[in-house]
Amino acid sequence: MITWQLQDAKNRFSAVVDAALTGEPQEVTRRGKPVVVVVAFEDYQRLCKSNAEDAPSFVDHLLAIPRGSDDDGFELPARTRDYTPNTVDF
């Protein structure tokens, strides 16, 4: 991936876009830190579509939560102290 400083990317934006259109993402930095990546629109659409198709729905996510059973080997520890709240006088 080619990296551009923000000022250079602004001055040579056409070159940044042309390079992205050839299939190579272009990274742009500000103060030495990566801030954006320029990609071709078709690549962006493909990435968005694949993420949306692969992601489970919220309901599927909830249904995938493991359910406890008596033989799953998980046991809650015994209580070691009384958890009744203290009375407080105001």
GROMACS .gro file of C-alpha atoms in nm:
model
   90
    1MET     CA    1   0.000   0.000   0.000
    2ILE     CA    2   0.137   0.340  -0.095
    3THR     CA    3   0.139   0.603   0.180
    4TRP     CA    4   0.086   0.972   0.117
    5GLN     CA    5   0.120   1.264   0.354
    6LEU     CA    6  -0.201   1.466   0.358
    7GLN     CA    7  -0.047   1.773   0.191
    8ASP     CA    8   0.102   1.558  -0.089
    9ALA     CA    9  -0.228   1.375  -0.135
   10LYS     CA   10  -0.411   1.707  -0.169
   11ASN     CA   11  -0.158   1.838  -0.420
   12ARG     CA   12  -0.161   1.516  -0.624
   13PHE     CA   13  -0.518   1.399  -0.569
   14SER     CA   14  -0.556   1.285  -0.930
   15ALA     CA   15  -0.254   1.057  -0.889
   16VAL     CA   16  -0.397   0.918  -0.564
   17VAL     CA   17  -0.728   0.841  -0.736
   18ASP     CA   18  -0.561   0.692  -1.044
   19ALA     CA   19  -0.348   0.463  -0.826
   20ALA     CA   20  -0.656   0.354  -0.629
   21LEU     CA   21  -0.838   0.277  -0.954
   22THR     CA   22  -0.559   0.037  -1.053
   23GLY     CA   23  -0.655  -0.174  -0.753
   24GLU     CA   24  -0.399  -0.058  -0.496
   25PRO     CA   25  -0.542   0.120  -0.190
   26GLN     CA   26  -0.376   0.452  -0.106
   27GLU     CA   27  -0.312   0.536   0.261
   28VAL     CA   28  -0.314   0.901   0.366
   29THR     CA   29  -0.145   1.015   0.687
   30ARG     CA   30  -0.182   1.327   0.898
   31ARG     CA   31   0.102   1.415   1.134
   32GLY     CA   32   0.253   1.074   1.067
   33LYS     CA   33  -0.056   0.873   1.164
   34PRO     CA   34  -0.280   0.689   0.913
   35VAL     CA   35  -0.618   0.861   0.885
   36VAL     CA   36  -0.787   0.742   0.563
   37VAL     CA   37  -0.752   0.493   0.280
   38VAL     CA   38  -0.860   0.575  -0.074
   39VAL     CA   39  -0.999   0.274  -0.263
   40ALA     CA   40  -1.183   0.227  -0.591
   41PHE     CA   41  -1.562   0.246  -0.559
   42GLU     CA   42  -1.607  -0.111  -0.682
   43ASP     CA   43  -1.369  -0.236  -0.411
   44TYR     CA   44  -1.558  -0.035  -0.150
   45GLN     CA   45  -1.893  -0.183  -0.261
   46ARG     CA   46  -1.748  -0.534  -0.255
   47LEU     CA   47  -1.613  -0.484   0.098
   48CYS     CA   48  -1.944  -0.345   0.225
   49LYS     CA   49  -2.146  -0.622   0.063
   50SER     CA   50  -1.927  -0.903   0.194
   51ASN     CA   51  -1.933  -0.760   0.548
   52ALA     CA   52  -2.311  -0.730   0.546
   53GLU     CA   53  -2.362  -1.082   0.412
   54ASP     CA   54  -2.120  -1.242   0.658
   55ALA     CA   55  -2.251  -1.064   0.966
   56PRO     CA   56  -2.516  -1.255   1.161
   57SER     CA   57  -2.838  -1.080   1.249
   58PHE     CA   58  -2.887  -0.970   1.608
   59VAL     CA   59  -3.136  -1.251   1.663
   60ASP     CA   60  -2.889  -1.507   1.527
   61HIS     CA   61  -2.625  -1.365   1.758
   62LEU     CA   62  -2.852  -1.402   2.061
   63LEU     CA   63  -2.954  -1.754   1.965
   64ALA     CA   64  -2.586  -1.853   1.937
   65ILE     CA   65  -2.518  -1.778   2.303
   66PRO     CA   66  -2.432  -2.106   2.477
   67ARG     CA   67  -2.700  -2.231   2.710
   68GLY     CA   68  -2.602  -2.382   3.041
   69SER     CA   69  -2.692  -2.737   3.132
   70ASP     CA   70  -2.633  -2.966   3.426
   71ASP     CA   71  -2.357  -3.155   3.248
   72ASP     CA   72  -2.161  -2.864   3.101
   73GLY     CA   73  -1.904  -2.868   3.382
   74PHE     CA   74  -1.979  -2.511   3.488
   75GLU     CA   75  -2.066  -2.467   3.851
   76LEU     CA   76  -2.129  -2.147   4.042
   77PRO     CA   77  -1.914  -2.110   4.351
   78ALA     CA   78  -2.087  -2.149   4.686
   79ARG     CA   79  -2.178  -1.830   4.863
   80THR     CA   80  -1.931  -1.747   5.135
   81ARG     CA   81  -2.115  -1.459   5.297
   82ASP     CA   82  -2.464  -1.334   5.351
   83TYR     CA   83  -2.560  -1.090   5.076
   84THR     CA   84  -2.854  -0.930   5.255
   85PRO     CA   85  -2.829  -0.551   5.250
   86ASN     CA   86  -2.750  -0.365   5.568
   87THR     CA   87  -3.012  -0.137   5.714
   88VAL     CA   88  -2.918   0.229   5.711
   89ASP     CA   89  -3.071   0.497   5.933
   90PHE     CA   90  -3.114   0.836   5.768
   0.00000   0.00000   0.00000
